[in-house]
JSON list of C-alpha atoms in Angstrom, two decimals:
[
{"chain": "A", "resi": 30, "resn": "MET", "atom": "CA", "xyz": [116.01, 8.16, -139.69]},
{"chain": "A", "resi": 31, "resn": "GLY", "atom": "CA", "xyz": [118.32, 5.19, -139.32]},
{"chain": "A", "resi": 32, "resn": "ILE", "atom": "CA", "xyz": [118.95, 3.07, -136.28]},
{"chain": "A", "resi": 33, "resn": "PHE", "atom": "CA", "xyz": [122.23, 4.93, -135.62]},
{"chain": "A", "resi": 34, "resn": "HIS", "atom": "CA", "xyz": [120.30, 8.04, -134.48]},
{"chain": "A", "resi": 35, "resn": "ARG", "atom": "CA", "xyz": [118.41, 6.00, -131.94]},
{"chain": "A", "resi": 36, "resn": "THR", "atom": "CA", "xyz": [119.05, 4.61, -128.48]},
{"chain": "A", "resi": 37, "resn": "LYS", "atom": "CA", "xyz": [118.37, 1.06, -127.35]},
{"chain": "A", "resi": 38, "resn": "VAL", "atom": "CA", "xyz": [115.88, 1.13, -124.50]},
{"chain": "A", "resi": 39, "resn": "ILE", "atom": "CA", "xyz": [115.17, -2.55, -123.91]},
{"chain": "A", "resi": 40, "resn": "THR", "atom": "CA", "xyz": [115.88, -6.07, -125.17]},
{"chain": "A", "resi": 41, "resn": "VAL", "atom": "CA", "xyz": [113.49, -8.93, -124.47]},
{"chain": "A", "resi": 42, "resn": "ASP", "atom": "CA", "xyz": [113.37, -12.58, -125.50]},
{"chain": "A", "resi": 43, "resn": "ASP", "atom": "CA", "xyz": [109.71, -13.23, -124.79]},
{"chain": "A", "resi": 44, "resn": "TYR", "atom": "CA", "xyz": [107.18, -12.80, -127.60]},
{"chain": "A", "resi": 45, "resn": "ALA", "atom": "CA", "xyz": [104.41, -11.64, -125.24]},
{"chain": "A", "resi": 46, "resn": "LYS", "atom": "CA", "xyz": [106.69, -8.96, -123.77]},
{"chain": "A", "resi": 47, "resn": "LYS", "atom": "CA", "xyz": [107.60, -7.83, -127.28]},
{"chain": "A", "resi": 48, "resn": "GLU", "atom": "CA", "xyz": [103.92, -7.46, -128.13]},
{"chain": "A", "resi": 49, "resn": "ARG", "atom": "CA", "xyz": [103.25, -5.51, -124.92]},
{"chain": "A", "resi": 50, "resn": "ILE", "atom": "CA", "xyz": [106.12, -3.09, -125.61]},
{"chain": "A", "resi": 51, "resn": "GLN", "atom": "CA", "xyz": [104.80, -2.49, -129.11]},
{"chain": "A", "resi": 52, "resn": "GLU", "atom": "CA", "xyz": [101.36, -1.74, -127.67]},
{"chain": "A", "resi": 53, "resn": "ILE", "atom": "CA", "xyz": [102.79, 0.71, -125.11]},
{"chain": "A", "resi": 54, "resn": "PHE", "atom": "CA", "xyz": [104.80, 2.57, -127.74]},
{"chain": "A", "resi": 55, "resn": "ALA", "atom": "CA", "xyz": [101.82, 2.71, -130.11]},
{"chain": "A", "resi": 56, "resn": "GLN", "atom": "CA", "xyz": [99.51, 4.04, -127.37]},
{"chain": "A", "resi": 57, "resn": "HIS", "atom": "CA", "xyz": [101.96, 6.82, -126.55]},
{"chain": "A", "resi": 58, "resn": "HIS", "atom": "CA", "xyz": [102.91, 7.57, -130.18]},
{"chain": "A", "resi": 59, "resn": "ILE", "atom": "CA", "xyz": [106.57, 6.69, -129.69]},
{"chain": "A", "resi": 60, "resn": "GLU", "atom": "CA", "xyz": [108.27, 5.74, -132.93]},
{"chain": "A", "resi": 61, "resn": "TYR", "atom": "CA", "xyz": [110.65, 2.82, -132.64]},
{"chain": "A", "resi": 62, "resn": "LYS", "atom": "CA", "xyz": [112.75, 0.42, -134.62]},
{"chain": "A", "resi": 63, "resn": "MET", "atom": "CA", "xyz": [113.05, -3.19, -133.61]},
{"chain": "A", "resi": 64, "resn": "LYS", "atom": "CA", "xyz": [116.05, -5.40, -134.25]},
{"chain": "A", "resi": 65, "resn": "VAL", "atom": "CA", "xyz": [115.48, -9.15, -134.16]},
{"chain": "A", "resi": 66, "resn": "LYS", "atom": "CA", "xyz": [118.37, -11.45, -133.40]},
{"chain": "A", "resi": 67, "resn": "GLU", "atom": "CA", "xyz": [118.36, -15.24, -133.55]},
{"chain": "A", "resi": 68, "resn": "ILE", "atom": "CA", "xyz": [120.60, -17.02, -131.07]},
{"chain": "A", "resi": 69, "resn": "LEU", "atom": "CA", "xyz": [121.32, -20.71, -131.38]},
{"chain": "A", "resi": 70, "resn": "GLN", "atom": "CA", "xyz": [121.49, -22.30, -127.95]},
{"chain": "A", "resi": 71, "resn": "LYS", "atom": "CA", "xyz": [123.83, -25.28, -128.20]},
{"chain": "A", "resi": 72, "resn": "ASN", "atom": "CA", "xyz": [123.24, -28.62, -126.58]},
{"chain": "A", "resi": 73, "resn": "PRO", "atom": "CA", "xyz": [125.42, -28.68, -123.44]},
{"chain": "A", "resi": 74, "resn": "ILE", "atom": "CA", "xyz": [126.54, -32.22, -124.25]},
{"chain": "A", "resi": 75, "resn": "ASP", "atom": "CA", "xyz": [129.54, -32.46, -126.57]},
{"chain": "A", "resi": 76, "resn": "THR", "atom": "CA", "xyz": [127.92, -32.30, -130.01]},
{"chain": "A", "resi": 77, "resn": "ALA", "atom": "CA", "xyz": [131.10, -33.40, -131.74]},
{"chain": "A", "resi": 78, "resn": "VAL", "atom": "CA", "xyz": [130.83, -36.80, -130.10]},
{"chain": "A", "resi": 79, "resn": "ILE", "atom": "CA", "xyz": [127.11, -37.61, -130.24]},
{"chain": "A", "resi": 80, "resn": "GLY", "atom": "CA", "xyz": [125.64, -35.02, -132.59]},
{"chain": "A", "resi": 81, "resn": "THR", "atom": "CA", "xyz": [122.92, -32.56, -131.68]},
{"chain": "A", "resi": 82, "resn": "LEU", "atom": "CA", "xyz": [120.08, -35.08, -131.33]},
{"chain": "A", "resi": 83, "resn": "GLY", "atom": "CA", "xyz": [117.72, -32.21, -132.12]},
{"chain": "A", "resi": 84, "resn": "MET", "atom": "CA", "xyz": [118.45, -30.57, -128.78]},
{"chain": "A", "resi": 85, "resn": "ASN", "atom": "CA", "xyz": [119.69, -27.23, -130.12]},
{"chain": "A", "resi": 86, "resn": "LYS", "atom": "CA", "xyz": [117.15, -24.47, -129.59]},
{"chain": "A", "resi": 87, "resn": "MET", "atom": "CA", "xyz": [116.64, -21.23, -131.45]},
{"chain": "A", "resi": 88, "resn": "LYS", "atom": "CA", "xyz": [116.14, -18.24, -129.19]},
{"chain": "A", "resi": 89, "resn": "ILE", "atom": "CA", "xyz": [114.98, -14.89, -130.55]},
{"chain": "A", "resi": 90, "resn": "SER", "atom": "CA", "xyz": [115.70, -11.56, -128.90]},
{"chain": "A", "resi": 91, "resn": "TYR", "atom": "CA", "xyz": [113.97, -8.29, -129.71]},
{"chain": "A", "resi": 92, "resn": "SER", "atom": "CA", "xyz": [115.80, -4.98, -129.17]},
{"chain": "A", "resi": 93, "resn": "PHE", "atom": "CA", "xyz": [113.84, -1.74, -129.26]},
{"chain": "A", "resi": 94, "resn": "TYR", "atom": "CA", "xyz": [115.42, 1.53, -130.37]},
{"chain": "A", "resi": 95, "resn": "VAL", "atom": "CA", "xyz": [113.80, 4.96, -130.02]},
{"chain": "A", "resi": 96, "resn": "GLU", "atom": "CA", "xyz": [114.91, 8.47, -130.94]},
{"chain": "A", "resi": 97, "resn": "LYS", "atom": "CA", "xyz": [117.39, 9.77, -128.38]},
{"chain": "A", "resi": 98, "resn": "GLU", "atom": "CA", "xyz": [115.06, 12.55, -127.19]},
{"chain": "A", "resi": 99, "resn": "ASN", "atom": "CA", "xyz": [112.34, 9.95, -126.43]},
{"chain": "A", "resi": 100, "resn": "ALA", "atom": "CA", "xyz": [114.58, 7.43, -124.65]},
{"chain": "A", "resi": 101, "resn": "ASP", "atom": "CA", "xyz": [113.89, 8.57, -121.07]},
{"chain": "A", "resi": 102, "resn": "ALA", "atom": "CA", "xyz": [110.13, 8.74, -121.63]},
{"chain": "A", "resi": 103, "resn": "ALA", "atom": "CA", "xyz": [110.14, 5.27, -123.23]},
{"chain": "A", "resi": 104, "resn": "LYS", "atom": "CA", "xyz": [112.09, 3.79, -120.33]},
{"chain": "A", "resi": 105, "resn": "GLU", "atom": "CA", "xyz": [109.67, 5.30, -117.82]},
{"chain": "A", "resi": 106, "resn": "LEU", "atom": "CA", "xyz": [106.67, 3.84, -119.68]},
{"chain": "A", "resi": 107, "resn": "LEU", "atom": "CA", "xyz": [108.27, 0.40, -119.62]},
{"chain": "A", "resi": 108, "resn": "LYS", "atom": "CA", "xyz": [108.76, 0.51, -115.84]},
{"chain": "A", "resi": 109, "resn": "GLY", "atom": "CA", "xyz": [105.03, 0.76, -115.20]}
]
């Protein structure tokens, strides 16, 4: 089943939280798909003038999708 038949239940940007969510879903036999997105955080100083000086940071977000009929149960598990 593709991601289009699923509902997004949570997005996190912390690796430890991602791992914990995966553990919770595995313990409760909830199938999920995870979408990983890389976000480049720009240096707030004008990069056109001075360059990036290595100050740009890569941020990764993890979005979890579950089957629609499991969405409410998954959300409840994540509250606890």
